[in-house]
mmCIF file of C-alpha atoms in Angstrom:
data_model
loop_
_atom_site.group_PDB
_atom_site.id
_atom_site.type_symbol
_atom_site.label_atom_id
_atom_site.label_comp_id
_atom_site.label_asym_id
_atom_site.label_seq_id
_atom_site.Cartn_x
_atom_site.Cartn_y
_atom_site.Cartn_z
ATOM 1 C CA MET A 1 -23.554 26.168 -16.596
ATOM 2 C CA ASP A 2 -23.685 29.496 -18.437
ATOM 3 C CA ALA A 3 -24.152 31.264 -15.101
ATOM 4 C CA ALA A 4 -21.204 29.377 -13.598
ATOM 5 C CA ALA A 5 -19.030 30.357 -16.587
ATOM 6 C CA ALA A 6 -20.049 34.013 -16.285
ATOM 7 C CA ASP A 7 -19.236 33.980 -12.569
ATOM 8 C CA ASP A 8 -15.806 32.459 -13.278
ATOM 9 C CA ASP A 9 -15.105 35.073 -15.943
ATOM 10 C CA LYS A 10 -15.963 37.846 -13.473
ATOM 11 C CA LYS A 11 -13.559 36.395 -10.899
ATOM 12 C CA ARG A 12 -10.834 36.263 -13.553
ATOM 13 C CA ARG A 13 -11.441 39.903 -14.503
ATOM 14 C CA ASP A 14 -11.210 40.894 -10.839
ATOM 15 C CA LYS A 15 -7.789 39.218 -10.774
ATOM 16 C CA GLU A 16 -6.869 40.971 -14.044
ATOM 17 C CA LEU A 17 -6.811 37.673 -15.933
ATOM 18 C CA ASP A 18 -8.184 37.132 -19.426
ATOM 19 C CA ALA A 19 -11.514 35.401 -19.748
ATOM 20 C CA LEU A 20 -11.272 31.797 -20.930
ATOM 21 C CA ARG A 21 -12.290 30.864 -24.453
ATOM 22 C CA ARG A 22 -15.093 28.326 -24.039
ATOM 23 C CA LYS A 23 -16.886 25.994 -26.421
ATOM 24 C CA PRO A 24 -19.903 27.950 -27.728
ATOM 25 C CA ALA A 25 -23.476 26.794 -28.313
ATOM 26 C CA LEU A 26 -23.458 23.903 -25.848
ATOM 27 C CA GLN A 27 -26.630 21.904 -25.397
ATOM 28 C CA PRO A 28 -27.812 18.852 -23.442
ATOM 29 C CA ILE A 29 -27.207 15.413 -24.921
ATOM 30 C CA PRO A 30 -30.665 14.133 -25.949
ATOM 31 C CA ALA A 31 -31.932 11.296 -23.789
ATOM 32 C CA THR A 32 -32.758 9.364 -26.964
ATOM 33 C CA GLU A 33 -29.033 9.206 -27.771
ATOM 34 C CA ILE A 34 -28.302 7.639 -24.397
ATOM 35 C CA GLY A 35 -31.232 5.294 -24.130
ATOM 36 C CA SER A 36 -31.407 2.789 -21.307
ATOM 37 C CA PHE A 37 -28.382 0.641 -20.643
ATOM 38 C CA ARG A 38 -26.961 -1.392 -17.790
ATOM 39 C CA LEU A 39 -23.497 -0.990 -16.423
ATOM 40 C CA THR A 40 -21.730 -3.094 -13.766
ATOM 41 C CA PRO A 41 -19.090 -1.721 -11.390
ATOM 42 C CA TRP A 42 -16.388 -3.892 -12.978
ATOM 43 C CA GLN A 43 -17.285 -2.560 -16.424
ATOM 44 C CA VAL A 44 -16.650 0.926 -15.021
ATOM 45 C CA LEU A 45 -13.271 -0.249 -13.653
ATOM 46 C CA HIS A 46 -12.435 -1.794 -17.032
ATOM 47 C CA THR A 47 -13.188 1.492 -18.828
ATOM 48 C CA LEU A 48 -11.151 3.434 -16.270
ATOM 49 C CA GLY A 49 -8.237 0.997 -16.503
ATOM 50 C CA ARG A 50 -8.148 1.186 -20.291
ATOM 51 C CA SER A 51 -8.215 4.983 -20.154
ATOM 52 C CA ILE A 52 -5.206 5.310 -17.815
ATOM 53 C CA ALA A 53 -2.965 2.571 -19.247
ATOM 54 C CA LEU A 54 -0.751 5.228 -20.874
ATOM 55 C CA ALA A 55 -1.105 7.789 -18.101
ATOM 56 C CA ARG A 56 2.612 8.066 -17.148
ATOM 57 C CA ARG A 57 1.748 8.840 -13.528
ATOM 58 C CA GLY A 58 3.790 7.801 -10.497
ATOM 59 C CA ALA A 59 6.575 5.226 -10.391
ATOM 60 C CA GLY A 60 4.753 2.552 -12.396
ATOM 61 C CA ARG A 61 6.405 3.901 -15.566
ATOM 62 C CA GLY A 62 3.265 3.144 -17.508
ATOM 63 C CA LEU A 63 3.039 -0.639 -17.479
ATOM 64 C CA ALA A 64 1.037 -1.065 -14.280
ATOM 65 C CA GLU A 65 -1.009 2.151 -14.376
ATOM 66 C CA HIS A 66 -4.253 0.357 -15.180
ATOM 67 C CA TRP A 67 -4.171 -1.651 -11.947
ATOM 68 C CA GLY A 68 -4.913 1.623 -10.163
ATOM 69 C CA SER A 69 -8.550 1.183 -11.144
ATOM 70 C CA LEU A 70 -8.795 -1.815 -8.793
ATOM 71 C CA LYS A 71 -8.688 0.390 -5.707
ATOM 72 C CA TYR A 72 -12.353 1.088 -6.484
ATOM 73 C CA SER A 73 -13.333 -2.595 -6.574
ATOM 74 C CA GLN A 74 -15.805 -2.097 -3.738
ATOM 75 C CA ALA A 75 -16.602 1.604 -4.172
ATOM 76 C CA LEU A 76 -19.731 1.209 -6.307
ATOM 77 C CA ILE A 77 -22.902 -0.698 -5.560
ATOM 78 C CA GLY A 78 -26.165 -1.331 -7.356
ATOM 79 C CA GLU A 79 -28.860 -3.888 -8.060
ATOM 80 C CA PRO A 80 -30.163 -5.019 -11.467
ATOM 81 C CA SER A 81 -33.275 -2.897 -10.898
ATOM 82 C CA ALA A 82 -31.548 0.051 -9.202
ATOM 83 C CA TYR A 83 -29.332 2.991 -10.067
ATOM 84 C CA MET A 84 -25.639 2.789 -9.236
ATOM 85 C CA GLY A 85 -24.260 4.685 -6.252
ATOM 86 C CA LEU A 86 -21.406 4.751 -3.753
ATOM 87 C CA SER A 87 -21.109 1.797 -1.382
ATOM 88 C CA ALA A 88 -20.301 2.208 2.306
ATOM 89 C CA GLU A 89 -16.620 1.743 1.431
ATOM 90 C CA GLY A 90 -16.909 4.268 -1.375
ATOM 91 C CA ARG A 91 -18.411 6.822 0.998
ATOM 92 C CA GLU A 92 -15.655 6.221 3.537
ATOM 93 C CA THR A 93 -12.947 6.564 0.891
ATOM 94 C CA ALA A 94 -14.550 9.800 -0.294
ATOM 95 C CA ASP A 95 -13.899 11.324 3.131
ATOM 96 C CA TYR A 96 -10.146 11.096 2.488
ATOM 97 C CA TYR A 97 -9.655 11.104 -1.285
ATOM 98 C CA LYS A 98 -12.565 13.102 -2.615
ATOM 99 C CA ALA A 99 -10.907 14.736 -5.606
ATOM 100 C CA LEU A 100 -9.094 11.601 -6.783
ATOM 101 C CA GLN A 101 -12.002 9.190 -6.373
ATOM 102 C CA SER A 102 -14.598 11.432 -7.968
ATOM 103 C CA SER A 103 -12.287 12.258 -10.870
ATOM 104 C CA GLU A 104 -11.329 8.665 -11.629
ATOM 105 C CA LEU A 105 -14.743 7.093 -11.141
ATOM 106 C CA GLY A 106 -16.168 10.025 -13.086
ATOM 107 C CA THR A 107 -13.833 9.142 -15.948
ATOM 108 C CA GLY A 108 -14.980 5.514 -16.033
ATOM 109 C CA LEU A 109 -18.632 6.494 -15.990
ATOM 110 C CA ALA A 110 -18.372 9.409 -18.426
ATOM 111 C CA LEU A 111 -16.469 7.394 -21.027
ATOM 112 C CA SER A 112 -19.034 4.588 -20.703
ATOM 113 C CA VAL A 113 -21.791 7.085 -21.474
ATOM 114 C CA ALA A 114 -19.777 8.703 -24.289
ATOM 115 C CA THR A 115 -19.241 5.327 -25.951
ATOM 116 C CA GLN A 116 -22.949 4.549 -25.618
ATOM 117 C CA VAL A 117 -23.953 7.906 -27.145
ATOM 118 C CA LEU A 118 -21.558 7.722 -30.084
ATOM 119 C CA GLY A 119 -22.322 4.049 -30.668
ATOM 120 C CA ARG A 120 -26.030 4.846 -31.030
ATOM 121 C CA ARG A 121 -25.282 7.888 -33.191
ATOM 122 C CA TYR A 122 -22.969 5.924 -35.489
ATOM 123 C CA PRO A 123 -24.308 2.343 -35.358
ATOM 124 C CA HIS A 124 -22.125 1.085 -38.208
ATOM 125 C CA HIS A 125 -18.871 2.493 -36.820
ATOM 126 C CA PHE A 126 -16.362 1.594 -34.122
ATOM 127 C CA VAL A 127 -15.704 3.983 -31.219
ATOM 128 C CA SER A 128 -12.113 4.211 -29.923
ATOM 129 C CA ILE A 129 -11.211 6.208 -26.799
ATOM 130 C CA ILE A 130 -7.669 7.655 -26.845
ATOM 131 C CA PRO A 131 -5.880 9.709 -24.136
ATOM 132 C CA ALA A 132 -5.569 13.202 -25.589
ATOM 133 C CA ASP A 133 -2.247 14.144 -23.972
ATOM 134 C CA THR A 134 -0.525 11.077 -25.418
ATOM 135 C CA ALA A 135 -1.944 11.682 -28.895
ATOM 136 C CA LEU A 136 -1.157 15.410 -28.903
ATOM 137 C CA ARG A 137 2.449 14.815 -27.847
ATOM 138 C CA ALA A 138 3.132 13.219 -31.224
ATOM 139 C CA GLY A 139 2.818 16.681 -32.775
ATOM 140 C CA TRP A 140 3.100 19.288 -30.032
ATOM 141 C CA ALA A 141 5.250 19.976 -26.974
ATOM 142 C CA LEU A 142 2.846 20.147 -24.035
ATOM 143 C CA THR A 143 5.210 20.790 -21.105
ATOM 144 C CA SER A 144 8.685 22.166 -20.468
ATOM 145 C CA ARG A 145 10.060 18.600 -20.559
ATOM 146 C CA ASP A 146 8.900 18.140 -24.158
ATOM 147 C CA LYS A 147 11.191 19.227 -26.968
ATOM 148 C CA GLY A 148 9.642 21.609 -29.478
ATOM 149 C CA HIS A 149 7.537 24.758 -29.592
ATOM 150 C CA ARG A 150 5.777 24.591 -26.234
ATOM 151 C CA SER A 151 2.208 25.846 -26.270
ATOM 152 C CA GLY A 152 2.174 27.101 -22.685
ATOM 153 C CA TYR A 153 -1.588 26.445 -22.652
ATOM 154 C CA ARG A 154 -2.733 24.172 -19.856
ATOM 155 C CA TYR A 155 -6.275 23.666 -21.112
ATOM 156 C CA ARG A 156 -6.851 20.594 -23.263
ATOM 157 C CA PRO A 157 -9.344 17.709 -23.276
ATOM 158 C CA ARG A 158 -8.586 14.471 -21.470
ATOM 159 C CA PHE A 159 -9.644 12.172 -24.286
ATOM 160 C CA PHE A 160 -10.473 11.881 -27.948
ATOM 161 C CA ALA A 161 -13.147 9.591 -29.283
ATOM 162 C CA GLU A 162 -12.395 8.428 -32.811
ATOM 163 C CA VAL A 163 -15.455 7.138 -34.647
ATOM 164 C CA TRP A 164 -14.266 5.068 -37.601
ATOM 165 C CA ARG A 165 -14.899 2.272 -40.058
ATOM 166 C CA PRO A 166 -12.361 0.731 -42.457
ATOM 167 C CA GLY A 167 -11.801 2.580 -45.714
ATOM 168 C CA GLU A 168 -13.654 5.758 -44.677
ATOM 169 C CA PRO A 169 -12.717 9.069 -43.007
ATOM 170 C CA SER A 170 -12.938 8.960 -39.232
ATOM 171 C CA ARG A 171 -14.373 11.655 -36.979
ATOM 172 C CA VAL A 172 -12.815 13.021 -33.787
ATOM 173 C CA PHE A 173 -14.673 14.191 -30.666
ATOM 174 C CA PRO A 174 -12.683 15.911 -27.883
ATOM 175 C CA ILE A 175 -14.006 14.732 -24.491
ATOM 176 C CA GLU A 176 -13.535 16.275 -21.069
ATOM 177 C CA SER A 177 -14.707 14.499 -17.905
ATOM 178 C CA LYS A 178 -14.741 15.682 -14.304
ATOM 179 C CA GLY A 179 -16.316 14.424 -11.088
ATOM 180 C CA ASN A 180 -17.394 15.566 -7.645
ATOM 181 C CA HIS A 181 -18.894 14.278 -4.405
ATOM 182 C CA SER A 182 -21.044 17.378 -4.021
ATOM 183 C CA ASN A 183 -24.145 18.462 -5.938
ATOM 184 C CA ALA A 184 -25.437 19.784 -9.235
ATOM 185 C CA ALA A 185 -24.031 23.260 -8.569
ATOM 186 C CA ALA A 186 -20.527 21.765 -8.404
ATOM 187 C CA SER A 187 -21.190 19.966 -11.681
ATOM 188 C CA HIS A 188 -22.219 23.255 -13.308
ATOM 189 C CA ASP A 189 -18.866 24.746 -12.294
ATOM 190 C CA GLN A 190 -17.053 21.685 -13.628
ATOM 191 C CA LEU A 191 -18.888 21.812 -16.941
ATOM 192 C CA ALA A 192 -17.981 25.489 -17.296
ATOM 193 C CA SER A 193 -14.328 24.539 -16.830
ATOM 194 C CA ALA A 194 -14.683 21.558 -19.182
ATOM 195 C CA SER A 195 -15.966 23.867 -21.925
ATOM 196 C CA ALA A 196 -12.551 25.590 -21.953
ATOM 197 C CA HIS A 197 -10.717 22.262 -22.169
ATOM 198 C CA VAL A 198 -12.582 20.910 -25.206
ATOM 199 C CA GLU A 199 -12.334 24.284 -26.966
ATOM 200 C CA ALA A 200 -8.528 23.967 -26.887
ATOM 201 C CA VAL A 201 -8.493 21.454 -29.767
ATOM 202 C CA HIS A 202 -9.919 22.185 -33.197
ATOM 203 C CA VAL A 203 -10.029 19.602 -35.967
ATOM 204 C CA GLY A 204 -10.689 21.328 -39.277
ATOM 205 C CA ALA A 205 -12.754 24.503 -39.516
ATOM 206 C CA TRP A 206 -12.923 27.088 -36.744
ATOM 207 C CA ASN A 207 -15.528 26.252 -34.075
ATOM 208 C CA GLU A 208 -16.899 23.261 -35.981
ATOM 209 C CA THR A 209 -15.361 20.445 -33.882
ATOM 210 C CA PRO A 210 -18.050 18.381 -32.093
ATOM 211 C CA SER A 211 -17.304 17.761 -28.427
ATOM 212 C CA LEU A 212 -18.650 16.009 -25.332
ATOM 213 C CA LEU A 213 -18.425 17.342 -21.758
ATOM 214 C CA PHE A 214 -19.247 15.410 -18.597
ATOM 215 C CA SER A 215 -19.385 15.994 -14.875
ATOM 216 C CA THR A 216 -20.259 13.002 -12.694
ATOM 217 C CA GLU A 217 -21.932 13.718 -9.383
ATOM 218 C CA LEU A 218 -21.235 10.974 -6.811
ATOM 219 C CA PRO A 219 -23.207 11.986 -3.714
ATOM 220 C CA LEU A 220 -22.601 10.244 -0.411
ATOM 221 C CA GLU A 221 -26.281 9.279 -0.397
ATOM 222 C CA GLY A 222 -28.470 8.391 -3.345
ATOM 223 C CA PRO A 223 -27.728 7.485 -6.971
ATOM 224 C CA LEU A 224 -24.880 8.972 -8.970
ATOM 225 C CA THR A 225 -25.673 11.342 -11.839
ATOM 226 C CA VAL A 226 -23.714 11.951 -15.032
ATOM 227 C CA HIS A 227 -24.300 15.479 -16.333
ATOM 228 C CA GLY A 228 -23.553 15.650 -20.054
ATOM 229 C CA LEU A 229 -23.372 18.449 -22.625
ATOM 230 C CA GLN A 230 -22.422 18.435 -26.267
ATOM 231 C CA ALA A 231 -21.233 20.862 -28.896
ATOM 232 C CA LEU A 232 -22.441 20.102 -32.370
ATOM 233 C CA GLY A 233 -20.216 20.901 -35.325
ATOM 234 C CA LYS A 234 -19.840 20.060 -38.979
ATOM 235 C CA ASP A 235 -16.153 19.166 -38.838
ATOM 236 C CA GLY A 236 -13.858 16.898 -36.853
ATOM 237 C CA TRP A 237 -13.517 14.708 -39.961
ATOM 238 C CA LEU A 238 -10.081 13.278 -40.727
ATOM 239 C CA SER A 239 -10.606 12.938 -44.451
ATOM 240 C CA ASP A 240 -7.949 12.449 -47.077
ATOM 241 C CA SER A 241 -7.091 15.811 -48.571
ATOM 242 C CA ALA A 242 -4.552 17.367 -50.898
ATOM 243 C CA GLY A 243 -1.088 16.913 -49.440
ATOM 244 C CA SER A 244 -2.208 14.607 -46.618
ATOM 245 C CA GLY A 245 -1.192 11.404 -48.411
ATOM 246 C CA ASN A 246 -2.211 7.829 -47.749
ATOM 247 C CA ARG A 247 -0.915 6.234 -44.571
ATOM 248 C CA ASP A 248 0.207 2.708 -43.759
ATOM 249 C CA LEU A 249 -0.951 2.226 -40.172
ATOM 250 C CA ASP A 250 1.658 -0.510 -39.716
ATOM 251 C CA GLN A 251 4.469 2.034 -40.125
ATOM 252 C CA GLN A 252 5.800 4.105 -37.238
ATOM 253 C CA VAL A 253 4.479 7.632 -36.740
ATOM 254 C CA GLU A 254 6.895 10.454 -37.363
ATOM 255 C CA GLU A 255 7.040 12.972 -34.536
ATOM 256 C CA LEU A 256 6.179 16.485 -35.724
ATOM 257 C CA ASN A 257 6.741 19.915 -34.232
ATOM 258 C CA ILE A 258 3.557 21.728 -35.175
ATOM 259 C CA TYR A 259 3.529 25.337 -34.078
ATOM 260 C CA PRO A 260 0.832 25.669 -31.377
ATOM 261 C CA GLY A 261 -2.208 27.833 -31.874
ATOM 262 C CA ILE A 262 -5.675 27.743 -33.415
ATOM 263 C CA LEU A 263 -6.217 29.827 -36.537
ATOM 264 C CA PRO A 264 -9.562 31.656 -36.567
ATOM 265 C CA PRO A 265 -10.709 33.300 -39.824
ATOM 266 C CA SER A 266 -8.644 36.447 -40.521
ATOM 267 C CA GLU A 267 -7.462 36.899 -36.940
ATOM 268 C CA GLU A 268 -4.449 36.297 -34.729
ATOM 269 C CA PRO A 269 -3.966 32.689 -33.558
ATOM 270 C CA GLU A 270 -5.707 31.637 -30.356
ATOM 271 C CA PRO A 271 -3.936 29.396 -27.823
ATOM 272 C CA GLY A 272 -4.568 25.703 -28.340
ATOM 273 C CA PHE A 273 -4.007 22.924 -30.852
ATOM 274 C CA HIS A 274 -5.264 22.908 -34.424
ATOM 275 C CA VAL A 275 -5.337 19.822 -36.650
ATOM 276 C CA GLN A 276 -5.503 21.233 -40.173
ATOM 277 C CA PRO A 277 -6.148 19.434 -43.490
ATOM 278 C CA GLN A 278 -2.479 18.783 -44.271
ATOM 279 C CA HIS A 279 -2.239 16.800 -41.023
ATOM 280 C CA TYR A 280 -5.496 14.818 -41.208
ATOM 281 C CA ALA A 281 -3.935 11.559 -42.410
ATOM 282 C CA TRP A 282 -1.030 11.940 -39.965
ATOM 283 C CA PHE A 283 -3.378 12.506 -37.006
ATOM 284 C CA ARG A 284 -5.542 9.526 -37.970
ATOM 285 C CA HIS A 285 -2.305 7.509 -38.022
ATOM 286 C CA VAL A 286 -1.405 8.826 -34.542
ATOM 287 C CA LEU A 287 -4.815 7.958 -33.091
ATOM 288 C CA ALA A 288 -4.756 4.404 -34.457
ATOM 289 C CA ARG A 289 -1.298 3.641 -33.111
ATOM 290 C CA THR A 290 -1.869 5.358 -29.752
ATOM 291 C CA PHE A 291 -5.003 3.247 -29.314
ATOM 292 C CA ALA A 292 -2.949 0.128 -30.101
ATOM 293 C CA ALA A 293 -0.367 1.203 -27.510
ATOM 294 C CA GLY A 294 -3.080 1.460 -24.867
ATOM 295 C CA LEU A 295 -4.220 -2.083 -25.605
ATOM 296 C CA THR A 296 -0.733 -3.625 -25.413
ATOM 297 C CA ALA A 297 -0.009 -1.717 -22.208
ATOM 298 C CA PHE A 298 -3.281 -3.010 -20.746
ATOM 299 C CA ALA A 299 -2.078 -6.532 -21.606
ATOM 300 C CA GLY A 300 1.238 -5.860 -19.846
ATOM 301 C CA ASP A 301 3.532 -6.024 -22.888
ATOM 302 C CA GLY A 302 6.083 -3.215 -22.781
ATOM 303 C CA ASP A 303 7.999 -4.365 -25.855
ATOM 304 C CA ALA A 304 4.835 -4.349 -27.944
ATOM 305 C CA THR A 305 3.867 -0.919 -26.583
ATOM 306 C CA VAL A 306 7.177 0.801 -27.388
ATOM 307 C CA GLN A 307 6.769 0.307 -31.142
ATOM 308 C CA TYR A 308 3.587 2.386 -31.166
ATOM 309 C CA LEU A 309 4.841 5.491 -29.355
ATOM 310 C CA THR A 310 7.216 8.315 -30.239
ATOM 311 C CA LYS A 311 9.859 9.510 -27.784
ATOM 312 C CA ARG A 312 7.754 12.457 -26.706
ATOM 313 C CA GLN A 313 4.752 10.174 -26.218
ATOM 314 C CA GLY A 314 6.695 8.183 -23.607
ATOM 315 C CA GLN A 315 8.565 5.268 -25.165
ATOM 316 C CA ARG A 316 10.971 5.124 -22.241
ATOM 317 C CA HIS A 317 8.165 4.561 -19.741
ATOM 318 C CA PHE A 318 7.691 1.093 -21.193
ATOM 319 C CA THR A 319 11.297 -0.042 -21.182
ATOM 320 C CA GLY A 320 13.862 -0.847 -18.541
ATOM 321 C CA PHE A 321 13.636 -0.821 -14.767
ATOM 322 C CA ALA A 322 10.354 -0.692 -12.847
ATOM 323 C CA HIS A 323 10.024 -0.349 -9.070
ATOM 324 C CA ALA A 324 8.907 -3.296 -6.956
ATOM 325 C CA ALA A 325 5.172 -4.061 -7.192
ATOM 326 C CA THR A 326 4.706 -1.696 -10.138
ATOM 327 C CA GLY A 327 5.704 -4.000 -12.980
ATOM 328 C CA SER A 328 3.350 -5.775 -15.333
ATOM 329 C CA VAL A 329 4.388 -8.673 -17.579
ATOM 330 C CA GLN A 330 2.417 -10.215 -20.435
ATOM 331 C CA ASP A 331 2.792 -13.879 -19.449
ATOM 332 C CA ALA A 332 -0.708 -15.058 -18.510
ATOM 333 C CA ARG A 333 -3.423 -16.817 -20.501
ATOM 334 C CA GLN A 334 -7.072 -17.323 -19.646
ATOM 335 C CA GLU A 335 -10.126 -18.567 -21.480
ATOM 336 C CA LEU A 336 -13.044 -16.392 -20.464
ATOM 337 C CA LEU A 337 -16.599 -16.732 -21.763
ATOM 338 C CA GLY A 338 -15.271 -19.078 -24.433
ATOM 339 C CA VAL A 339 -12.635 -16.635 -25.759
ATOM 340 C CA PRO A 340 -8.852 -17.224 -25.303
ATOM 341 C CA PHE A 341 -7.117 -14.118 -23.920
ATOM 342 C CA VAL A 342 -3.466 -13.282 -23.265
ATOM 343 C CA GLY A 343 -2.369 -10.637 -20.804
ATOM 344 C CA THR A 344 -1.128 -10.046 -17.299
ATOM 345 C CA ASP A 345 -2.387 -10.805 -13.799
ATOM 346 C CA HIS A 346 -2.233 -9.187 -10.404
ATOM 347 C CA VAL A 347 -3.000 -10.375 -6.866
ATOM 348 C CA PHE A 348 -4.154 -7.940 -4.186
ATOM 349 C CA ARG A 349 -6.158 -7.940 -0.978
ATOM 350 C CA LEU A 350 -9.675 -6.708 -0.446
ATOM 351 C CA ASN A 351 -9.646 -6.370 3.322
ATOM 352 C CA ARG A 352 -8.465 -9.918 4.289
ATOM 353 C CA THR A 353 -9.413 -11.625 1.027
ATOM 354 C CA ARG A 354 -6.839 -12.321 -1.683
ATOM 355 C CA VAL A 355 -8.180 -11.333 -5.082
ATOM 356 C CA GLU A 356 -6.759 -12.148 -8.489
ATOM 357 C CA ALA A 357 -7.275 -9.806 -11.441
ATOM 358 C CA PHE A 358 -6.529 -10.488 -15.087
ATOM 359 C CA SER A 359 -6.323 -7.939 -17.902
ATOM 360 C CA GLY A 360 -5.646 -8.833 -21.494
ATOM 361 C CA VAL A 361 -6.619 -8.903 -25.148
ATOM 362 C CA ALA A 362 -8.131 -11.677 -27.257
ATOM 363 C CA GLU A 363 -5.218 -13.895 -28.270
ATOM 364 C CA ASP A 364 -5.693 -13.716 -32.037
ATOM 365 C CA LEU A 365 -6.037 -9.926 -31.979
ATOM 366 C CA PHE A 366 -3.053 -9.543 -29.676
ATOM 367 C CA THR A 367 -0.953 -11.531 -32.139
ATOM 368 C CA HIS A 368 -1.587 -8.792 -34.703
ATOM 369 C CA LEU A 369 -0.783 -6.012 -32.237
ATOM 370 C CA GLU A 370 2.379 -7.712 -31.016
ATOM 371 C CA ALA A 371 3.592 -8.000 -34.634
ATOM 372 C CA GLY A 372 2.720 -4.381 -35.450
ATOM 373 C CA ARG A 373 -0.197 -5.269 -37.733
ATOM 374 C CA VAL A 374 -2.483 -2.380 -36.770
ATOM 375 C CA GLN A 375 -4.494 -2.387 -39.973
ATOM 376 C CA GLN A 376 -5.282 -6.085 -39.695
ATOM 377 C CA TYR A 377 -6.251 -5.635 -36.032
ATOM 378 C CA ARG A 378 -8.637 -2.812 -36.968
ATOM 379 C CA ASP A 379 -10.188 -4.748 -39.840
ATOM 380 C CA GLU A 380 -10.835 -7.795 -37.659
ATOM 381 C CA VAL A 381 -12.004 -5.970 -34.538
ATOM 382 C CA TYR A 382 -14.429 -3.938 -36.649
ATOM 383 C CA ALA A 383 -15.862 -7.112 -38.173
ATOM 384 C CA ARG A 384 -16.325 -8.604 -34.677
ATOM 385 C CA ARG A 385 -17.597 -5.472 -32.918
ATOM 386 C CA ASP A 386 -21.045 -6.980 -32.209
ATOM 387 C CA ALA A 387 -19.931 -10.586 -31.689
ATOM 388 C CA TRP A 388 -18.303 -10.383 -28.229
ATOM 389 C CA PRO A 389 -19.965 -12.101 -25.256
ATOM 390 C CA HIS A 390 -22.149 -9.845 -23.121
ATOM 391 C CA ALA A 391 -22.224 -11.959 -19.944
ATOM 392 C CA SER A 392 -20.809 -10.248 -16.867
ATOM 393 C CA TRP A 393 -20.028 -13.408 -14.864
ATOM 394 C CA ASN A 394 -17.956 -16.458 -15.786
ATOM 395 C CA SER A 395 -18.695 -19.521 -13.670
ATOM 396 C CA HIS A 396 -15.586 -21.465 -14.738
ATOM 397 C CA TRP A 397 -13.372 -18.490 -13.909
ATOM 398 C CA GLY A 398 -15.340 -17.863 -10.719
ATOM 399 C CA GLY A 399 -15.886 -14.134 -10.883
ATOM 400 C CA PRO A 400 -17.030 -11.049 -12.781
ATOM 401 C CA VAL A 401 -15.797 -10.444 -16.324
ATOM 402 C CA SER A 402 -15.954 -7.378 -18.583
ATOM 403 C CA VAL A 403 -15.235 -7.688 -22.323
ATOM 404 C CA HIS A 404 -14.982 -4.596 -24.527
ATOM 405 C CA PRO A 405 -15.575 -4.461 -28.290
ATOM 406 C CA ASP A 406 -11.855 -3.637 -28.725
ATOM 407 C CA GLY A 407 -11.062 -7.208 -27.655
ATOM 408 C CA SER A 408 -9.828 -6.308 -24.169
ATOM 409 C CA VAL A 409 -10.970 -7.991 -20.959
ATOM 410 C CA LEU A 410 -10.852 -7.348 -17.216
ATOM 411 C CA ALA A 411 -11.705 -10.240 -14.889
ATOM 412 C CA MET A 412 -11.568 -10.671 -11.105
ATOM 413 C CA ARG A 413 -12.038 -13.567 -8.678
ATOM 414 C CA LYS A 414 -11.111 -14.698 -5.215
ATOM 415 C CA LEU A 415 -7.695 -16.359 -5.315
ATOM 416 C CA ARG A 416 -8.318 -20.079 -5.255
ATOM 417 C CA GLU A 417 -6.768 -22.213 -2.522
ATOM 418 C CA HIS A 418 -4.719 -24.412 -4.892
ATOM 419 C CA ASP A 419 -3.324 -21.253 -6.546
ATOM 420 C CA ARG A 420 -2.261 -19.953 -3.128
ATOM 421 C CA GLN A 421 -0.575 -23.240 -2.287
ATOM 422 C CA ALA A 422 1.206 -23.343 -5.631
#
């Protein structure tokens, strides 16, 4: 990766461009922090769907973004004793949509590994994954459409992982994930690029923000490989400090206009985004409510989602008109693996077969989110973090099921004949 970064810097110098500032002192993630764990294709789709629920891409206006993960329903294949890889359909799709498929499947796989790593590193904490662009927009203008002091810097991580437990400071890890259908050399190039993205956000002291970088290699033949690097650091802690104040997570977040730039010791600001001590409590507030917004969007409830976002974060994408086939309404209930869930459903075709998908949140937890009770949701979901069912198939439902510790669920099944007739 170092060689790939040096080669990229040389190309930039030849074009009279400045070299990128990259995360220093990167190292491999120890295998002991990953361990051995099993992952089903629908768990990957669930992770991907949760990650893009607030994506604001296309005409879906936010509410139906997560259904985009279902286009990969048959892209991955594996056996209980085998490594996961691309199916025949996944290989065929890769011929036409290489960049999109490798990026999105890479996201689902990388975030699964990141959650595993951080969960083992912090066994008594909860790990929340939050889209970085949405969180940053609460305090910074990222594009020309955003009001405020625009940074003009296009490098930033895709996600934040917040590692937290009630009543204690949380810790933030910027995460960048990429993917390719090529080989390890392509992953080295992607990791070199990712090192510039995670370096764009500092939480606390200069160059002390821990970060995770991933590039997922999805070859047309053989098992997929997730290449992972980490930057260790002593900071990233969102602790209460002088002037930060205590925060009621049930209250709305105020939108700030923080001047962009990272402040190194005794030097001119570097481009990027710097969360400093006076904003720790505010940023922890932003992360908690942005995470809640992702859950309510995943359950198809636009009204519940709006309350958690600022204007710049995309309130309007969850209100008003939606184009045909892109809407998502929270009006479905299912009991899966003995847990009552509320959410939204979707019917689509896999070749000639009609398939029903359901996404939602445990009913009792959703009641808190719908009413704006973020603190109570966090207290209860933390207490239940190890109590969720681990089965990946529900016989009564008739299909695969994925339940996350955040209380969300993704389930699929063939559409039953009596449902079709109804």
